[in-house]
Amino acid sequence: AGFSTALSQTPSISSISSEGREDLQVNQLETQIWIKPDIQKTDVDFSEILNAIQEIAKDVNIFFDELEGVNSPSKDDDSLLHHGNLTSTSDDASRLEVVGEEVPDKNKTNGLYFRDGKCRIDYILVYRKSNPQTEKREVFERNIRAEGLQMEKESSLTNSDIIFVKLHAPWEVLGKYAELMNVRMPFRRKIYYLHRRYKFMNRIEKQISRFRGWLPRKPMKLDKETLPDLEENDCYTAPFSQQRIHHFIIHNKDTFFNNATRSRIVHHILQRVKYEEGKNKIGLNRLLSNGSYEAAFPLHEGSYRSKNSIKTHGAENHRHLLYECWASWGVWYKYQPLDLVRRYFGEKIGLYFAWLGWYTGMLFPAAFIGLFVFLYGVTTLNHCQVSKEVCQATDIIMCPICDKYCPFMRLSDSCIYAKVTHLFDNGATVFFAVFMAVWATVFLEFWKRRRAVIAYDWDLIDWEEEEEEIRPQFEAKYSKKERMNPISGKPEPYQAFADKCSRLIVSASGIFFMICVVIAAVFGIVIYRVVTVSTFAAFKWALIRNNSQVATTGTAVCINFCIIMLLNVVTSETLIIFFTEQPRTESEWENSFTLKMFLFQFVNLNSSTFYIAFFLGRFTGHPGAYLRLINRWRLEECHPSGCLIDLCMQMGIIMVLKQTWNNFMELGYPLIQNWWTRRKLRQEYGTQGKTSFPQWEKDYNLQPMNAYGLFDEYLEMILQFGFTTIFVAAFPLAPLLALLNNIIEIRLDAYKFVTQWRRPLASRAKDIGIWYGILEGIGILSVITNAFVIAVTSDFIPRLVYAYKYGPCAGQGEAGQKCMVGYVNASLSVFLVSDFENRSEPTSNGSEFSGSPLKYCRYRDYRDPPHSPVPYGYTLQFWHILAARLAFIIVFEHLVFCIKHLISYLIPDLPKDLRDRMRREKYLIQEMMYEAELERLQKERKERKKNGKSYHNEWP
């Protein structure tokens, strides 16, 4: 037992100097000195101790094989391994310490503890016997034991080639590394300071509370009785210190560090253990990348299901509690238990769900106002003068919208489309665009306040990331050239400035090439629309023939969606990883990858929408002088009711299809994979086999978390945020669709994290990272695009100019519906049918309308008639409208940007009550430290008096 204790205190093999046999002898001598005090306390024979020292030297010799030139083959220590049995390689002292304690049978059978039922499994490593990297694993595992971690191995029940290595960190190791990592732990309960209230205010509050007692309980709040008492949220915390351990609230050493913290500490150790000679041969990540280990993950805390009800018997574990209170569909309307999510998954994942919940909550006012704008269009539909004139214009014959096969048509045939356009393009559209621009700013500013509160509650205010390790790819690429790190003072690989610039140029060129591929795909969609509209116009079915333009738009959107998904899958991740430069650290690489991936995905998703919004029907020319693509295809025109209906269809279809596809890929794909795994196990072991598997076997059969972490989750929501804000003036229902999707998204992600994925490693983060800057950029872009949508895409400006300058109310300063009489006729120009080009002349002469061939037709534009001095030249009204559009864009942008900056200035990043709480906590901590120091001095004074020593002029 004394020798085992000495082993647990022996320095790590990875810390021993590698400069020859002399250092090895020194370390052996140090080992003898460490063991010597225990020899006096035990009856162990001295020869046994010498044999043990030889074993230690043997372990170290494995580490120095290259220096000694010894070619001894290294094998995994499987001599202690039995199929389906646990074999402990932990020290015997820890076993003797717990002799006589009763171990619950549940601990031995639930798969969360070692075979003894006392040591909890903190981490799992998985490898295959057939893997040739046995020597590296053996050295790595010996160094793990030298660090003080306890280890057990067990072969898989389903595949004897798979070996599970279970790791446990004893209290001494946890305390040591918690102090090194500055893990904050609770040491004193918080004292809440209540402000003094006036009697009048107290009476009002009593009346309000009495009135609330008559109302039903808040349905969105979680039942506090089902949630555990998360003690660290009600306590002041401080970095853990073994010297001041008596100041911390420790009821039970086994539960003082929660499971997520224990796993994080073990992972921290594994990242700093050597597996081979060499300054860069260190860390678990490199062993995972070279295939030495197949997987590494912390365990879930048991099953997420229970035979008993949580209301009557309580939760079996935190995973079961998360499933019932968070991942279950029955609690979709309740708030998220963010503190519990943070405790189980860590601060980084907790911050993602906090941001997603905040974004979803902020969508409620946006969705309500958007629905109000849509309903306003519905209620004012019968009073809209423009749609009335379109529906009554049976005598206005419109020119064909495509070559040859498209017929002449009455303007009244587009009555339905004119009414649908009014639902989205009405008097409230401008107000809604301004509101959404302000909403985006308010959302970001209040999220900063919310993040500050969360950071305070989760002890992230003073937390700073550790100095990150260099990426293995960076080391392999630039290992020949080194320079001193200004922080650590150690030499490290260095990338020359010229090489960095060249890689940036190559990376930027690659991203530009990928964006050009997306633009080429949009160009192909444009050609499809141009060619298909003529094909649908000559279709046999009357339904498609009469709605050829809508059928063209609908099929083009669906094809565009398929191309978007294909480009995302085929080119995005592979090429972007290839075109990403070689950053020094993992966070720098992650930020670079995130920015490039977002740019590609954003352009891929929105490029066709930008084309429809700002280019469709803008550069088509006029009848008799159409502009053509490659001098062959005539560019597509807008519908007689305008281009806004095409933009609405594009946004609606893309948004619904993409959200449906994302939800399927996030949950449906892991469900299918896990179902297939369970099916194979059921065929081999029967229906009872799966339930008898230990927890590590069950977790291994789950899907690993995405290699890019939370990237896909953030990317999906950020793209949705852009879709919701950038073109919201054209589609006011976008916030409502986003809200409905996010309500489902929260529960889908929760269900996926709790049931379908292995438990991710709990990691810390202060905020959402680079995504906040991307959100701010989208907010600025949304102001510009909405200004152009209102000014260019919609008919808001032409109607305004007509009402004040050319309509019946010209010069009177009014702009009501009565002032819009005659607007439709004024917005249409006249064309002489005989001026058609030969290749665009329609097959019919229009005799079906009046019994004789048509002489004139109308088209959407502001041009002079054919018999004017300058035929088909722009009218003065066109230039007035153009000037009004430019003026509106400038005024709108400056006004909204001023409002955004004013709101950003007025809303502080820290709430006042939080600032006061932080100051009070700082004051109380100083007082506690003073009291503790004073108590120590008084104890020392009493001891001196007791020993008969006294000094003059002592402080009390």
Short mmCIF file of N, CA and C in Angstrom, two decimals, residues 88-154:
data_model
loop_
_atom_site.label_atom_id
_atom_site.label_comp_id
_atom_site.label_asym_id
_atom_site.label_seq_id
_atom_site.Cartn_x
_atom_site.Cartn_y
_atom_site.Cartn_z
N SER A 88 -8.64 -3.81 -13.52
CA SER A 88 -8.16 -2.54 -12.99
C SER A 88 -6.65 -2.50 -13.00
N THR A 89 -6.11 -1.36 -13.41
CA THR A 89 -4.68 -1.08 -13.28
C THR A 89 -4.47 0.11 -12.37
N SER A 90 -5.46 0.44 -11.54
CA SER A 90 -5.32 1.55 -10.60
C SER A 90 -4.51 1.11 -9.41
N ASP A 91 -4.05 2.09 -8.62
CA ASP A 91 -3.22 1.76 -7.47
C ASP A 91 -4.07 1.14 -6.37
N ASP A 92 -3.40 0.28 -5.59
CA ASP A 92 -4.09 -0.46 -4.55
C ASP A 92 -4.43 0.40 -3.35
N ALA A 93 -3.76 1.52 -3.19
CA ALA A 93 -4.03 2.35 -2.02
C ALA A 93 -5.44 2.88 -2.04
N SER A 94 -5.90 3.27 -3.24
CA SER A 94 -7.26 3.79 -3.31
C SER A 94 -8.26 2.72 -2.96
N ARG A 95 -7.91 1.46 -3.21
CA ARG A 95 -8.83 0.38 -2.86
C ARG A 95 -8.85 0.18 -1.33
N LEU A 96 -7.67 0.24 -0.73
CA LEU A 96 -7.60 0.01 0.71
C LEU A 96 -8.28 1.12 1.48
N GLU A 97 -8.33 2.33 0.89
CA GLU A 97 -8.95 3.44 1.58
C GLU A 97 -10.45 3.26 1.76
N VAL A 98 -11.04 2.49 0.88
CA VAL A 98 -12.49 2.35 0.91
C VAL A 98 -12.92 0.97 1.38
N VAL A 99 -11.98 0.24 1.96
CA VAL A 99 -12.33 -1.09 2.46
C VAL A 99 -13.34 -0.93 3.59
N GLY A 100 -14.35 -1.74 3.56
CA GLY A 100 -15.35 -1.68 4.60
C GLY A 100 -16.56 -0.84 4.24
N GLU A 101 -16.43 -0.01 3.17
CA GLU A 101 -17.58 0.80 2.75
C GLU A 101 -18.49 -0.04 1.89
N GLU A 102 -19.77 0.14 2.08
CA GLU A 102 -20.74 -0.59 1.28
C GLU A 102 -20.93 0.09 -0.06
N VAL A 103 -20.84 -0.67 -1.13
CA VAL A 103 -21.00 -0.16 -2.48
C VAL A 103 -22.36 -0.59 -3.01
N PRO A 104 -23.19 0.34 -3.45
CA PRO A 104 -24.49 -0.05 -3.98
C PRO A 104 -24.33 -0.93 -5.22
N ASP A 105 -25.20 -1.95 -5.31
CA ASP A 105 -25.15 -2.83 -6.47
C ASP A 105 -25.44 -2.08 -7.76
N LYS A 106 -26.23 -1.00 -7.65
CA LYS A 106 -26.56 -0.22 -8.84
C LYS A 106 -25.31 0.35 -9.48
N ASN A 107 -24.32 0.78 -8.67
CA ASN A 107 -23.09 1.34 -9.22
C ASN A 107 -22.30 0.32 -10.02
N LYS A 108 -22.44 -0.95 -9.66
CA LYS A 108 -21.69 -2.00 -10.36
C LYS A 108 -22.35 -2.41 -11.67
N THR A 109 -23.61 -2.12 -11.82
CA THR A 109 -24.35 -2.61 -12.99
C THR A 109 -24.76 -1.52 -13.97
N ASN A 110 -24.69 -0.25 -13.58
CA ASN A 110 -25.18 0.79 -14.48
C ASN A 110 -24.17 1.24 -15.51
N GLY A 111 -22.93 0.73 -15.45
CA GLY A 111 -21.95 1.06 -16.46
C GLY A 111 -21.32 2.42 -16.31
N LEU A 112 -21.46 3.05 -15.15
CA LEU A 112 -20.89 4.37 -14.93
C LEU A 112 -19.70 4.32 -13.98
N TYR A 113 -19.40 3.15 -13.42
CA TYR A 113 -18.33 3.02 -12.44
C TYR A 113 -17.40 1.88 -12.85
N PHE A 114 -16.24 1.84 -12.19
CA PHE A 114 -15.35 0.70 -12.33
C PHE A 114 -16.01 -0.53 -11.71
N ARG A 115 -15.33 -1.66 -11.84
CA ARG A 115 -15.89 -2.92 -11.32
C ARG A 115 -16.11 -2.83 -9.80
N ASP A 116 -15.27 -2.05 -9.09
CA ASP A 116 -15.43 -1.97 -7.64
C ASP A 116 -16.65 -1.15 -7.23
N GLY A 117 -17.27 -0.43 -8.17
CA GLY A 117 -18.46 0.35 -7.87
C GLY A 117 -18.17 1.65 -7.14
N LYS A 118 -16.91 2.03 -6.97
CA LYS A 118 -16.55 3.23 -6.23
C LYS A 118 -15.99 4.32 -7.13
N CYS A 119 -15.18 3.94 -8.10
CA CYS A 119 -14.51 4.90 -8.98
C CYS A 119 -15.40 5.19 -10.19
N ARG A 120 -15.81 6.43 -10.30
CA ARG A 120 -16.68 6.82 -11.41
C ARG A 120 -15.87 6.99 -12.69
N ILE A 121 -16.43 6.55 -13.81
CA ILE A 121 -15.76 6.66 -15.10
C ILE A 121 -15.88 8.11 -15.58
N ASP A 122 -14.73 8.75 -15.78
CA ASP A 122 -14.72 10.14 -16.20
C ASP A 122 -14.47 10.30 -17.70
N TYR A 123 -13.89 9.30 -18.34
CA TYR A 123 -13.56 9.43 -19.76
C TYR A 123 -13.40 8.05 -20.36
N ILE A 124 -13.66 7.94 -21.65
CA ILE A 124 -13.57 6.67 -22.36
C ILE A 124 -12.66 6.85 -23.58
N LEU A 125 -11.71 5.94 -23.74
CA LEU A 125 -10.89 5.84 -24.95
C LEU A 125 -11.21 4.52 -25.63
N VAL A 126 -11.26 4.53 -26.94
CA VAL A 126 -11.61 3.33 -27.70
C VAL A 126 -10.52 3.08 -28.75
N TYR A 127 -10.04 1.84 -28.83
CA TYR A 127 -9.09 1.49 -29.89
C TYR A 127 -9.36 0.06 -30.32
N ARG A 128 -8.71 -0.35 -31.40
CA ARG A 128 -8.83 -1.71 -31.92
C ARG A 128 -7.51 -2.46 -31.72
N LYS A 129 -7.63 -3.71 -31.36
CA LYS A 129 -6.42 -4.53 -31.17
C LYS A 129 -5.62 -4.65 -32.45
N SER A 130 -6.32 -4.69 -33.57
CA SER A 130 -5.64 -4.88 -34.85
C SER A 130 -4.90 -3.64 -35.32
N ASN A 131 -5.07 -2.51 -34.62
CA ASN A 131 -4.38 -1.29 -35.02
C ASN A 131 -2.89 -1.42 -34.74
N PRO A 132 -2.02 -1.04 -35.68
CA PRO A 132 -0.58 -1.26 -35.48
C PRO A 132 0.09 -0.25 -34.53
N GLN A 133 -0.62 0.78 -34.08
CA GLN A 133 0.00 1.83 -33.26
C GLN A 133 0.04 1.42 -31.78
N THR A 134 0.51 0.19 -31.51
CA THR A 134 0.45 -0.31 -30.13
C THR A 134 1.51 0.34 -29.24
N GLU A 135 2.68 0.61 -29.79
CA GLU A 135 3.76 1.16 -28.97
C GLU A 135 3.40 2.55 -28.46
N LYS A 136 2.83 3.36 -29.31
CA LYS A 136 2.43 4.71 -28.89
C LYS A 136 1.36 4.64 -27.81
N ARG A 137 0.41 3.72 -27.97
CA ARG A 137 -0.65 3.60 -26.96
C ARG A 137 -0.08 3.16 -25.62
N GLU A 138 0.88 2.21 -25.65
CA GLU A 138 1.43 1.72 -24.39
C GLU A 138 2.14 2.83 -23.63
N VAL A 139 2.98 3.61 -24.32
CA VAL A 139 3.67 4.71 -23.66
C VAL A 139 2.67 5.75 -23.16
N PHE A 140 1.68 6.02 -23.99
CA PHE A 140 0.65 7.01 -23.62
C PHE A 140 -0.10 6.57 -22.36
N GLU A 141 -0.47 5.29 -22.29
CA GLU A 141 -1.23 4.81 -21.14
C GLU A 141 -0.36 4.72 -19.89
N ARG A 142 0.93 4.40 -20.03
CA ARG A 142 1.81 4.40 -18.87
C ARG A 142 1.96 5.82 -18.31
N ASN A 143 2.08 6.79 -19.20
CA ASN A 143 2.18 8.17 -18.75
C ASN A 143 0.88 8.67 -18.14
N ILE A 144 -0.24 8.15 -18.61
CA ILE A 144 -1.53 8.49 -17.99
C ILE A 144 -1.55 8.01 -16.54
N ARG A 145 -1.09 6.77 -16.31
CA ARG A 145 -1.07 6.25 -14.95
C ARG A 145 -0.07 7.02 -14.09
N ALA A 146 1.02 7.46 -14.71
CA ALA A 146 1.99 8.25 -13.95
C ALA A 146 1.43 9.60 -13.53
N GLU A 147 0.48 10.13 -14.30
CA GLU A 147 -0.16 11.39 -13.92
C GLU A 147 -1.15 11.22 -12.77
N GLY A 148 -1.43 9.98 -12.38
CA GLY A 148 -2.32 9.73 -11.26
C GLY A 148 -3.69 9.23 -11.65
N LEU A 149 -3.99 9.15 -12.96
CA LEU A 149 -5.30 8.65 -13.38
C LEU A 149 -5.37 7.14 -13.22
N GLN A 150 -6.53 6.66 -12.89
CA GLN A 150 -6.76 5.23 -12.75
C GLN A 150 -7.41 4.70 -14.02
N MET A 151 -7.12 3.45 -14.35
CA MET A 151 -7.50 2.94 -15.66
C MET A 151 -8.02 1.52 -15.54
N GLU A 152 -9.02 1.22 -16.36
CA GLU A 152 -9.52 -0.15 -16.53
C GLU A 152 -9.80 -0.37 -18.01
N LYS A 153 -9.67 -1.61 -18.42
CA LYS A 153 -9.93 -1.96 -19.82
C LYS A 153 -11.00 -3.04 -19.89
N GLU A 154 -11.72 -3.01 -20.99
CA GLU A 154 -12.71 -4.06 -21.23
C GLU A 154 -12.95 -4.18 -22.71
#
